[in-house]
Amino acid sequence: MAFRGRELRSRIDDEGTLTLSLEDVTVDDPGDDEIVVRVEAAPINPSDLGLLLGPADVASLRPDGTSDRPILSFDIAESRRGSVQGRLGQSMPVGNEGAGTVVTAGANARHLEGKRVGMIGGAMFADYRKIAARDVIPLPEGASAADGAAMFVNPLTALGFVETARKEGHKAIVHTAAASNLGQMLQKICLADDIPLVNIVRSSEQADILRDIGAKHVVNSKDADFIDQLTDAIEQTGATIAFDAIGGGTLGGDILQAMERAAVRGMSEYSRYGSNSFKQLYIYGALDTAPIILNRLAFGFQWAAGGWLLFPFLQKAGAETVGRMRKRVADELTTTFASRYTRTIGLAEALDPKILRAYEQKRTGEKYLIDPTRG
Amino acid sequence: MAFRGRELRSRIDDEGTLTLSLEDVTVDDPGDDEIVVRVEAAPINPSDLGLLLGPADVASLRPDGTSDRPILSFDIAESRRGSVQGRLGQSMPVGNEGAGTVVTAGANARHLEGKRVGMIGGAMFADYRKIAARDVIPLPEGASAADGAAMFVNPLTALGFVETARKEGHKAIVHTAAASNLGQMLQKICLADDIPLVNIVRSSEQADILRDIGAKHVVNSKDADFIDQLTDAIEQTGATIAFDAIGGGTLGGDILQAMERAAVRGMSEYSRYGSNSFKQLYIYGALDTAPIILNRLAFGFQWAAGGWLLFPFLQKAGAETVGRMRKRVADELTTTFASRYTRTIGLAEALDPKILRAYEQKRTGEKYLIDPTRG
């Protein structure tokens, strides 16, 4: 029993043209440990846009094709092609995670037939997805596909931040772009687990979103006295680890500097090497693709900056920790880990020029959900 | 039996003036576990200049005092005073390490009397230094004070790099400003211990210094194809950790980028997150005080940058490791760990404007030694 459906693909050719299209594919029978899921909901995460659009110039968008088989082409500046050498000529499916209904199951996965599941593994922007049974989680009774569409990346990332902070001996956390879906989850987890959290946002509206769910420390980076406010909040909480979604410009360094200032306030003796307080900055996103600028003379030698990625974290964390995290996500799916979507679109609409231009801007608080059953 | 002598001091007042002077001090009797050493040699390390001159504007130098009690004053720009708030008004002694002859010893340290020792602990730019017996190492027979003057900071740092690389699972090392005294020691250690080392220098003269002692991989950052040469050397050696003395500008990021490129060459499948190769950049100096600029999109998410400082490293390494390192330094004092000095000066000469302007430039390969017995 094969299923025919569409699959969103991104391809870059040797001339530096990126093309998005919907390909007709046939999903054949699942193996013994596999299932086929009809996709009913898949979020467009910032992490999906990296594969979908790569370093393409969105302003160069050229529409083609038909309304149910749209094709979009983009140019990639020559200077930015180096990072995508490895994918040239490959037609790449897109979509990290999603949810839907199991339409057929292999011999060892019959118990999942007809069930609604959340899943992770790529290629979710499609009508059907064949997947290993171990890569899905059955949704709780009454949960919709939209409820379960984003139960992996954001929830496990937010929980991963808390696990990382605890494991590395930090007692409070700083988070940027903090009013995002992910940021709201992190705030709820920190309130439940009694971990002080300093939220950095870019507008008073974003601050209100966080205060409404109980945030105690919210600092607006647009305020003139931002660094002073941040230093005070860090001193009050004792935060020495930060997770930064922005990743470009001076904000990461500003956080390290505020941590150092807060630490120096508590020092009785001068050291030209700065405080002994170890300050950790993890960069997990690239909302700003500019280089990061670290004025390290402002924060001494006791610091580290580095990338934080979910999948390497999960690999290192081990099965027991990951199992505990996944259970918590399922248990708190419609509370702590509820995602809000500003708009639900069909699969073909994801390639509508106007809609694409809207979701590719990654505005904090805006989130698009693809429901392929809508067309 | 008290000793009277001079001590070089650095003081910053509330108006932002930094003053260097020689103060007359009396060194009183040592405690049971202490000794008094007549200082005969103390190197001027880059790490001493941070305390000596802080963020002062060297061009603003104003000489005063007499030839045997010189006084130098400097201005500190208002924007740069924040980092020295903690030392305002304090008269601070200078000089991390040195060597000399024990002139008197406490009850438990009589065995050191008359011995020549190397020592660490600050305040070495002085005629006499009272110090705990455990903070000195007796020099081998025949070694001069100059031989033992720099047996702590550079040798333990070079050995510390190798210990750090091994402990964190790296098999080869990249080093910048590599023709320095420290860099030459590191090269000798790596040859003896069979650890591939990629040296980054800024001139062909510096490259020659390293090739003369057996260096196999030397890359000149002034060459037009520097990044390509560096990538090749990193691919050949498998280096995934770098120790950077410069700390400002784009070099640190260039190294991470070259490591990533070398790793991607070995990948069979494209990943938009870059390679799985973990790349570590440690910044241990500040030859360039400008901010560090990391174009992290060029090196994926598997990276970390951070400060590396000797004393926190030694604390974490534990007594056994440190004991082994110190023994190796004493055993190889005049071979692996030989320091070369371009000039030996008296204590008062350290405050000669012309001499100060020369040593504060921290030119690679140039090194000054203070011998207070010269006046």
XYZ file of C-alpha atoms in Angstrom:
750
model
C 0.000 0.000 0.000
C 2.048 2.915 -1.330
C 1.137 6.548 -0.638
C 1.643 9.248 -3.224
C 2.139 12.815 -2.083
C 4.109 16.010 -2.323
C 7.420 16.837 -0.662
C 8.929 20.328 -0.378
C 12.479 20.399 -1.744
C 15.340 22.897 -1.731
C 18.129 22.623 -4.283
C 21.173 24.777 -5.064
C 22.807 24.407 -8.475
C 26.390 25.077 -9.535
C 25.503 28.587 -10.725
C 24.346 29.619 -7.239
C 20.584 29.478 -7.886
C 18.444 28.091 -5.060
C 15.139 26.546 -6.169
C 12.179 25.571 -3.980
C 9.573 23.202 -5.387
C 6.997 20.559 -4.499
C 8.015 17.166 -5.859
C 5.676 14.224 -6.320
C 7.011 11.273 -4.378
C 5.828 7.760 -3.613
C 6.200 6.558 -0.028
C 6.491 2.788 -0.167
C 5.704 0.187 2.476
C 7.185 0.659 5.949
C 9.758 -1.811 7.267
C 8.987 -3.875 10.367
C 10.040 -1.077 12.753
C 8.644 1.774 10.667
C 5.369 3.611 10.207
C 3.920 5.969 7.592
C 2.415 9.166 8.991
C 0.063 11.531 7.189
C 1.518 14.929 8.125
C -1.136 17.267 9.559
C 1.030 19.920 11.200
C 4.696 20.999 10.863
C 6.077 24.251 12.296
C 8.453 26.488 10.357
C 11.319 26.844 12.842
C 14.292 29.204 12.403
C 16.375 26.032 12.169
C 14.337 24.958 9.108
C 15.033 28.205 7.290
C 18.770 27.465 7.211
C 18.152 24.458 4.999
C 15.160 25.924 3.119
C 16.753 29.202 2.056
C 20.437 28.823 2.936
C 22.321 32.048 2.247
C 19.931 33.025 -0.602
C 19.035 36.657 -1.209
C 15.294 36.720 -0.512
C 14.904 39.986 -2.431
C 15.891 38.114 -5.610
C 12.806 35.821 -5.404
C 11.444 34.760 -8.840
C 8.100 32.872 -8.849
C 7.350 30.198 -11.451
C 5.241 27.035 -11.813
C 1.505 26.803 -11.028
C -0.534 27.558 -7.915
C -0.572 23.897 -6.811
C 2.990 23.185 -7.986
C 4.730 26.530 -7.320
C 8.442 26.977 -7.992
C 10.536 29.768 -6.448
C 14.084 30.680 -7.458
C 16.634 32.844 -5.615
C 20.185 34.048 -6.188
C 23.049 33.350 -3.772
C 25.825 35.945 -3.722
C 29.140 34.458 -4.842
C 30.811 35.401 -1.548
C 28.257 33.348 0.406
C 28.403 30.117 -1.598
C 31.338 28.619 0.299
C 29.145 27.401 3.157
C 26.867 25.381 0.848
C 29.455 23.599 -1.328
C 28.505 20.337 0.354
C 24.876 20.386 -0.826
C 25.261 21.555 -4.438
C 23.043 19.625 -6.839
C 21.212 17.731 -4.082
C 17.413 17.988 -3.888
C 16.965 18.334 -0.128
C 13.716 17.696 1.785
C 12.945 20.179 4.581
C 11.132 20.281 7.935
C 12.651 19.113 11.212
C 9.521 18.062 13.078
C 5.800 17.616 12.775
C 2.762 15.615 13.812
C 0.062 13.590 12.109
C -1.838 10.318 11.972
C -0.287 6.899 11.410
C -1.808 5.496 8.211
C 0.125 2.236 8.091
C 2.623 0.467 10.337
C 5.215 -2.300 10.043
C 4.935 -5.622 11.868
C 6.572 -4.373 15.087
C 4.674 -1.067 15.189
C 1.071 -2.137 14.728
C 0.133 -0.612 18.107
C 0.664 2.821 16.533
C -1.772 2.360 13.644
C -4.421 5.097 13.605
C -2.680 6.946 16.435
C -1.737 10.597 16.313
C 2.010 11.079 16.863
C 4.646 13.821 17.120
C 7.847 13.113 15.209
C 11.327 14.396 14.433
C 13.801 13.585 11.679
C 13.541 15.987 8.717
C 11.442 15.902 5.530
C 8.274 16.867 7.419
C 7.123 19.476 4.883
C 5.371 16.712 2.954
C 2.041 14.905 2.703
C 3.425 11.623 4.044
C 6.486 10.698 6.076
C 7.859 7.197 6.559
C 9.745 7.106 9.861
C 11.199 4.779 12.490
C 8.703 4.084 15.262
C 11.293 5.096 17.882
C 11.422 8.628 16.449
C 7.774 9.385 17.261
C 5.862 9.998 20.478
C 2.123 9.164 20.633
C 0.184 12.285 21.585
C -1.903 12.320 24.764
C -5.654 11.744 24.416
C -7.378 14.816 22.999
C -4.218 16.548 21.761
C -4.415 17.929 18.221
C -1.738 17.587 15.568
C -0.990 21.285 16.075
C -0.437 20.591 19.811
C 2.152 17.933 18.978
C 3.776 19.512 15.925
C 6.577 21.204 17.867
C 7.087 18.806 20.765
C 10.750 18.112 20.002
C 12.956 21.019 18.986
C 11.761 23.841 21.249
C 10.748 21.776 24.311
C 13.915 19.658 24.298
C 16.053 22.750 23.663
C 14.494 24.614 26.610
C 14.895 21.570 28.849
C 18.417 21.109 27.455
C 19.373 24.616 28.574
C 18.296 23.818 32.126
C 20.098 20.454 32.071
C 23.251 22.127 30.740
C 23.149 24.910 33.333
C 22.693 22.413 36.176
C 25.351 20.009 34.937
C 27.906 22.803 34.546
C 27.192 24.229 37.993
C 25.326 27.455 37.217
C 22.461 28.560 39.436
C 20.729 31.083 37.195
C 20.370 31.668 33.444
C 20.319 34.589 30.993
C 18.300 34.138 27.781
C 18.027 36.371 24.702
C 15.162 36.766 22.213
C 13.368 35.598 25.318
C 9.759 36.202 24.251
C 9.945 33.474 21.576
C 7.912 30.270 21.908
C 11.123 28.660 23.157
C 11.730 31.506 25.600
C 8.259 31.205 27.075
C 8.763 27.473 27.586
C 12.094 28.159 29.276
C 10.459 30.701 31.610
C 7.749 28.219 32.602
C 10.323 25.485 33.251
C 12.477 27.842 35.327
C 9.479 28.936 37.412
C 8.505 25.294 38.028
C 12.089 24.261 38.836
C 12.945 27.372 40.866
C 15.812 28.522 38.647
C 16.185 32.313 38.349
C 16.007 33.467 34.716
C 17.033 36.840 33.279
C 15.100 37.479 30.046
C 16.473 39.871 27.436
C 13.912 41.228 24.961
C 13.808 43.995 22.373
C 10.451 45.661 23.066
C 8.047 46.414 25.893
C 5.422 44.219 24.168
C 7.805 41.275 24.424
C 8.472 42.129 28.071
C 4.709 42.045 28.720
C 4.383 38.570 27.137
C 6.946 37.253 29.622
C 5.634 39.142 32.672
C 2.168 37.744 31.904
C 3.482 34.210 32.418
C 5.265 35.133 35.644
C 8.733 36.350 34.579
C 10.494 38.282 37.369
C 13.548 39.561 35.478
C 12.975 41.102 32.056
C 15.461 43.560 30.549
C 14.883 45.492 27.305
C 18.052 45.813 25.232
C 16.660 48.979 23.643
C 16.727 50.846 26.973
C 19.514 53.407 27.352
C 20.633 51.896 30.662
C 20.363 48.311 29.403
C 23.812 47.210 30.652
C 23.139 48.635 34.114
C 19.733 46.949 34.311
C 21.244 43.698 33.094
C 24.097 43.917 35.622
C 21.585 44.459 38.445
C 19.452 41.505 37.351
C 22.536 39.289 37.072
C 23.752 40.372 40.502
C 20.336 39.606 42.022
C 20.087 36.174 40.408
C 23.731 35.073 40.295
C 23.433 34.122 36.616
C 26.726 32.942 35.083
C 25.454 31.147 31.962
C 23.674 32.627 28.962
C 21.907 31.083 25.968
C 21.857 33.419 23.003
C 19.634 33.014 19.944
C 20.996 36.083 18.184
C 24.646 35.210 17.811
C 25.833 38.308 15.943
C 27.028 41.737 17.038
C 27.883 42.798 20.578
C 25.003 41.449 22.704
C 26.797 38.246 23.728
C 29.807 40.252 24.881
C 27.535 42.695 26.698
C 26.120 39.795 28.702
C 29.604 38.530 29.640
C 30.572 42.069 30.608
C 27.493 42.480 32.810
C 28.280 39.137 34.478
C 31.833 40.303 35.133
C 30.659 43.631 36.556
C 28.240 41.858 38.847
C 31.053 39.534 40.001
C 33.525 42.382 40.560
C 30.973 44.155 42.791
C 31.419 41.275 45.216
C 35.243 41.260 45.181
C 37.287 42.579 48.071
C 40.667 42.578 46.297
C 41.686 43.871 42.851
C 42.967 41.442 40.225
C 44.086 42.632 36.812
C 42.821 39.344 35.390
C 39.301 40.209 36.504
C 37.019 38.137 38.710
C 37.320 34.406 39.351
C 33.698 33.990 38.321
C 33.466 31.665 35.304
C 31.082 33.041 32.699
C 29.639 30.867 29.917
C 27.972 32.110 26.739
C 26.264 29.529 24.505
C 25.133 30.598 21.046
C 22.306 28.408 19.777
C 20.861 30.520 16.971
C 21.794 32.941 14.251
C 19.004 35.521 14.163
C 21.808 37.965 13.329
C 24.252 36.445 10.845
C 26.897 39.152 11.399
C 30.110 38.157 13.208
C 30.009 38.163 17.006
C 32.211 40.845 18.552
C 33.653 40.069 21.986
C 35.374 42.916 23.801
C 36.971 40.416 26.144
C 39.059 43.007 28.021
C 35.757 43.926 29.669
C 35.281 40.470 31.134
C 38.665 39.059 32.078
C 39.936 35.566 31.346
C 37.332 33.437 33.095
C 34.916 33.042 30.236
C 33.945 30.760 27.413
C 31.754 31.151 24.373
C 30.632 28.371 22.100
C 27.926 26.849 20.003
C 25.048 24.900 21.539
C 23.109 22.495 19.344
C 20.279 20.191 20.372
C 21.343 16.962 18.685
C 24.939 16.832 19.976
C 23.541 17.718 23.408
C 21.049 14.837 23.311
C 23.767 12.420 22.201
C 25.971 13.382 25.123
C 23.125 13.541 27.662
C 22.416 9.814 27.417
C 19.240 7.752 27.112
C 18.044 8.144 30.698
C 18.152 11.947 30.669
C 16.582 12.136 27.213
C 13.830 9.712 28.262
C 13.055 11.855 31.305
C 12.972 14.992 29.122
C 10.668 13.396 26.518
C 8.286 12.195 29.209
C 8.042 15.680 30.669
C 7.256 17.128 27.235
C 4.419 14.618 26.703
C 3.055 15.204 30.214
C 3.068 19.002 29.878
C 2.335 19.249 26.154
C -0.595 21.666 26.363
C 0.708 23.664 29.363
C 4.467 24.276 29.698
C 5.165 23.302 26.120
C 2.163 24.828 24.359
C 3.191 26.543 21.126
C 1.250 29.458 19.682
C 0.992 29.876 15.920
C 0.148 33.145 14.258
C -0.962 31.440 11.042
C -1.639 27.983 9.617
C -0.910 27.495 5.910
C -1.095 24.717 3.333
C 2.009 23.116 1.841
C 1.720 25.004 -1.477
C 1.186 28.255 0.427
C 4.654 27.831 1.990
C 5.921 28.726 -1.497
C 3.605 31.725 -1.893
C 6.011 34.691 -2.291
C 4.087 36.960 0.097
C 3.785 34.303 2.791
C 7.431 33.235 2.450
C 8.603 36.827 2.829
C 6.605 37.049 6.061
C 7.813 33.860 7.797
C 11.448 34.162 6.721
C 11.780 37.330 8.836
C 11.705 35.239 12.031
C 9.911 37.920 14.052
C 9.851 37.053 17.738
C 6.383 35.815 18.689
C 5.384 35.053 15.078
C 5.253 31.419 14.077
C 3.853 29.640 11.032
C 2.427 26.121 10.949
C 2.158 24.057 7.762
C -0.878 21.747 7.479
C -0.426 19.822 4.201
C -4.017 18.537 4.365
C -5.118 22.068 3.522
C -3.555 21.747 0.069
C 68.098 41.169 60.407
C 65.971 43.425 58.206
C 66.833 44.249 54.588
C 66.232 47.682 53.114
C 65.705 47.988 49.383
C 63.676 49.402 46.535
C 60.382 48.109 45.171
C 58.829 49.160 41.866
C 55.263 50.352 42.355
C 52.365 51.232 40.070
C 49.526 53.400 41.345
C 46.425 54.879 39.698
C 44.745 57.843 41.372
C 41.135 58.993 41.215
C 41.937 61.473 38.442
C 43.143 58.678 36.128
C 46.875 59.318 36.459
C 49.086 56.227 36.605
C 52.388 56.717 38.422
C 55.416 54.415 38.441
C 58.035 54.855 41.158
C 60.674 53.069 43.231
C 59.671 53.004 46.883
C 62.049 52.332 49.772
C 60.813 49.369 51.738
C 62.051 47.334 54.662
C 61.790 43.553 54.378
C 61.534 42.223 57.910
C 62.435 38.803 59.275
C 61.026 35.730 57.522
C 58.553 33.495 59.318
C 59.415 29.852 60.022
C 58.383 28.719 56.515
C 59.667 31.776 54.692
C 62.895 33.011 53.140
C 64.252 36.368 51.957
C 65.723 36.368 48.461
C 68.003 38.998 46.934
C 66.505 39.423 43.464
C 69.123 39.079 40.725
C 66.959 38.540 37.661
C 63.284 39.167 36.838
C 61.853 39.073 33.299
C 59.406 41.653 32.005
C 56.580 39.441 30.746
C 53.564 40.683 28.773
C 51.543 39.621 31.805
C 53.540 42.078 33.966
C 52.742 44.986 31.689
C 49.036 44.685 32.435
C 49.670 45.580 36.049
C 52.579 47.948 35.409
C 50.894 50.156 32.818
C 47.255 49.106 32.880
C 45.288 50.940 30.187
C 47.594 54.006 30.368
C 48.392 55.985 27.231
C 52.151 55.451 26.861
C 52.442 58.490 24.575
C 51.429 60.677 27.543
C 54.560 59.681 29.561
C 55.870 62.463 31.848
C 59.243 61.827 33.576
C 59.981 63.200 37.043
C 62.148 62.360 40.079
C 65.885 61.637 39.938
C 67.972 59.116 38.016
C 68.110 56.691 40.952
C 64.548 57.410 42.103
C 62.755 58.037 38.790
C 59.026 58.749 38.662
C 56.923 58.346 35.514
C 53.344 59.549 35.112
C 50.780 58.615 32.416
C 47.210 59.532 31.578
C 44.428 56.983 31.324
C 41.590 57.889 28.942
C 38.298 58.267 30.797
C 36.678 55.560 28.659
C 39.288 53.015 29.767
C 39.166 53.604 33.529
C 36.292 51.204 34.171
C 38.573 48.166 34.172
C 40.850 49.557 36.908
C 38.253 50.797 39.424
C 39.299 48.019 41.774
C 42.913 49.225 42.144
C 42.429 52.984 42.470
C 44.640 54.501 45.152
C 46.556 51.267 45.807
C 50.344 51.266 45.453
C 50.866 47.947 43.682
C 54.136 46.011 43.496
C 54.911 44.412 40.111
C 56.799 41.412 38.684
C 55.357 37.905 38.522
C 58.535 35.878 38.735
C 62.274 36.065 39.237
C 65.366 34.420 40.639
C 68.054 35.287 43.144
C 70.008 34.184 46.197
C 68.497 33.321 49.569
C 69.991 35.759 52.106
C 68.112 34.580 55.178
C 65.694 31.766 55.943
C 63.143 30.862 58.638
C 63.520 27.910 60.991
C 61.939 25.388 58.614
C 63.766 26.618 55.504
C 67.409 26.710 56.645
C 68.368 24.230 53.889
C 67.741 26.996 51.351
C 70.122 29.537 52.878
C 72.716 30.716 50.356
C 70.995 28.779 47.549
C 69.993 30.269 44.250
C 66.248 29.870 43.625
C 63.594 30.638 41.051
C 60.349 32.018 42.449
C 56.848 33.139 41.611
C 54.345 35.297 43.457
C 54.481 38.957 42.390
C 56.514 41.936 43.676
C 59.701 40.633 42.011
C 60.752 44.021 40.582
C 62.514 44.772 43.867
C 65.875 44.381 45.603
C 64.538 41.848 48.105
C 61.557 39.541 48.195
C 60.260 37.698 51.258
C 58.460 34.576 50.106
C 57.115 31.201 51.251
C 59.681 28.440 50.773
C 57.121 26.344 48.842
C 56.895 29.052 46.152
C 60.536 28.682 45.102
C 62.494 26.012 43.260
C 66.259 25.641 43.946
C 68.155 26.021 40.663
C 70.300 23.162 39.378
C 74.049 23.362 40.013
C 75.681 25.890 37.701
C 72.475 27.636 36.641
C 72.582 31.433 36.737
C 69.860 33.680 38.102
C 69.062 34.616 34.497
C 68.590 30.910 33.710
C 66.054 30.577 36.518
C 64.334 33.942 36.237
C 61.553 32.735 33.965
C 61.136 29.139 35.064
C 57.500 29.466 36.039
C 55.225 31.486 33.776
C 56.399 30.506 30.290
C 57.498 26.919 30.991
C 54.379 26.038 32.997
C 52.177 27.761 30.417
C 53.753 25.813 27.545
C 53.447 22.556 29.486
C 49.920 23.588 30.499
C 48.905 23.891 26.850
C 50.052 20.336 26.189
C 48.317 19.045 29.341
C 45.112 20.853 28.351
C 45.192 19.537 24.776
C 45.737 15.972 25.984
C 43.109 16.111 28.704
C 40.503 17.507 26.316
C 41.234 14.888 23.664
C 43.020 16.870 20.953
C 45.893 15.302 19.057
C 47.547 18.392 17.564
C 47.840 22.084 18.459
C 47.790 25.474 16.727
C 49.779 28.317 18.357
C 49.956 32.020 17.479
C 52.767 34.529 18.036
C 54.624 31.258 17.886
C 58.215 32.549 17.695
C 58.050 33.956 21.239
C 60.134 32.458 24.054
C 56.988 30.618 25.102
C 56.360 29.459 21.548
C 59.857 28.045 21.197
C 59.436 26.118 24.450
C 56.112 24.757 23.201
C 57.725 23.631 19.945
C 60.509 21.823 21.814
C 58.002 20.097 24.113
C 55.834 19.048 21.169
C 58.852 17.608 19.329
C 59.918 15.660 22.421
C 56.357 14.443 23.117
C 55.488 13.753 19.458
C 52.549 16.176 19.292
C 52.092 17.901 15.911
C 52.189 21.698 16.261
C 51.078 24.314 13.716
C 52.950 27.580 14.348
C 51.478 30.884 13.171
C 53.976 33.745 12.838
C 53.987 37.204 11.284
C 57.309 37.284 9.428
C 59.761 35.030 7.617
C 62.401 35.836 10.280
C 60.073 34.402 12.927
C 59.444 31.364 10.724
C 63.222 30.810 10.528
C 63.588 30.918 14.328
C 61.089 28.067 14.616
C 62.399 26.013 11.680
C 65.887 26.256 13.227
C 64.641 24.386 16.306
C 62.899 21.746 14.223
C 59.412 23.103 13.563
C 57.648 21.241 10.730
C 54.543 23.412 10.308
C 55.033 27.169 10.198
C 52.474 29.479 8.552
C 52.964 33.206 8.003
C 49.761 35.182 8.563
C 51.045 37.902 6.229
C 50.998 35.544 3.235
C 48.170 36.123 0.754
C 47.140 32.463 0.900
C 47.464 32.244 4.686
C 44.051 30.601 5.258
C 44.743 27.973 2.595
C 48.193 27.210 4.024
C 46.723 27.038 7.522
C 43.907 24.729 6.372
C 46.440 22.392 4.752
C 48.619 22.301 7.880
C 45.577 21.647 10.061
C 44.383 18.872 7.748
C 47.848 17.250 7.829
C 48.146 17.410 11.622
C 44.518 17.028 12.717
C 44.776 20.052 15.026
C 41.478 20.931 16.733
C 42.742 23.144 19.581
C 44.456 26.527 19.358
C 46.211 28.728 21.911
C 46.161 32.370 20.900
C 48.350 35.090 22.420
C 46.902 37.864 20.301
C 43.260 37.800 21.298
C 41.998 40.681 19.161
C 40.759 40.981 15.592
C 39.935 38.105 13.267
C 42.858 35.677 13.660
C 41.158 33.456 16.249
C 38.124 33.116 13.998
C 40.368 32.422 11.006
C 41.863 29.477 12.881
C 38.432 28.056 13.737
C 37.402 28.525 10.110
C 40.502 26.705 8.834
C 39.806 23.852 11.297
C 36.239 23.630 10.018
C 37.361 23.627 6.384
C 39.856 20.873 7.093
C 37.101 18.859 8.830
C 34.587 19.402 6.017
C 37.128 18.074 3.494
C 36.776 14.731 5.230
C 32.945 14.671 5.298
C 30.902 12.474 2.965
C 27.493 14.054 3.711
C 26.372 17.687 3.860
C 25.105 19.140 7.136
C 23.923 22.728 7.376
C 25.255 22.811 10.943
C 28.776 22.193 9.659
C 31.120 19.405 10.697
C 30.930 17.356 13.882
C 34.535 18.215 14.625
C 34.779 20.107 17.935
C 37.088 23.100 17.630
C 38.539 24.852 20.702
C 40.145 28.297 20.749
C 41.848 29.397 23.976
C 42.921 33.019 24.299
C 45.776 33.405 26.774
C 47.142 36.842 25.899
C 46.122 40.257 24.726
C 48.847 41.393 22.339
C 45.985 43.054 20.441
C 43.536 44.699 22.844
C 40.865 45.190 20.161
C 37.699 43.074 20.406
C 37.844 39.585 18.945
C 35.623 39.127 15.902
C 34.242 35.640 15.326
C 32.477 35.011 12.015
C 30.968 31.851 13.442
C 28.831 31.097 10.365
C 32.149 30.003 8.835
C 32.707 27.325 11.462
C 29.359 25.854 12.439
C 28.170 25.132 15.954
C 30.850 22.727 17.204
C 33.228 25.287 18.622
C 34.213 27.026 21.815
C 36.348 30.041 22.590
C 37.497 31.067 26.026
C 40.182 32.501 28.221
C 43.125 30.363 29.373
C 45.061 31.502 32.421
C 47.945 29.723 34.107
C 46.912 29.993 37.743
C 43.355 28.684 37.416
C 44.784 25.895 35.243
C 47.330 24.926 37.907
C 44.648 24.944 40.601
C 42.474 22.582 38.606
C 45.347 20.360 37.449
C 46.121 19.135 40.959
C 49.322 18.693 42.950
C 50.568 15.568 41.168
C 50.390 17.075 37.682
C 51.902 20.370 38.836
C 54.717 18.540 40.626
C 55.512 16.585 37.466
C 55.493 19.799 35.412
C 57.788 21.633 37.870
C 60.230 18.741 37.909
C 60.432 18.736 34.127
C 61.127 22.492 34.118
C 64.004 22.079 36.610
C 65.412 19.089 34.686
C 65.326 20.876 31.304
C 65.987 24.422 32.527
C 68.847 25.235 30.170
C 67.573 23.217 27.187
C 63.800 23.042 26.539
C 63.067 25.951 28.837
C 65.999 28.249 28.070
C 64.898 31.869 27.738
C 66.741 34.396 25.584
C 66.914 38.019 26.663
C 67.624 40.839 24.276
C 68.697 43.171 27.068
C 69.414 43.184 30.803
C 68.626 46.407 32.696
C 68.810 47.701 36.261
C 65.715 48.367 38.352
C 65.934 52.166 37.895
C 66.417 51.676 34.150
C 63.016 49.989 33.987
C 61.650 53.511 34.521
C 63.886 55.093 31.867
C 61.408 56.536 29.315
C 63.324 55.275 26.278
C 63.739 51.774 27.688
C 60.124 51.578 28.835
C 58.869 52.589 25.404
C 60.952 49.762 23.921
C 59.839 46.903 26.195
C 56.189 47.895 26.383
C 55.843 47.186 22.648
C 56.052 43.444 23.336
C 57.791 42.638 20.069
C 57.958 38.908 19.436
C 61.467 37.643 20.152
C 62.405 40.692 22.256
C 62.573 40.207 25.988
C 63.950 42.365 28.800
C 65.439 41.133 32.047
C 65.678 43.275 35.187
C 68.729 42.727 37.393
C 68.256 44.985 40.449
C 71.878 44.430 41.544
C 72.889 46.621 38.577
C 71.298 49.638 40.223
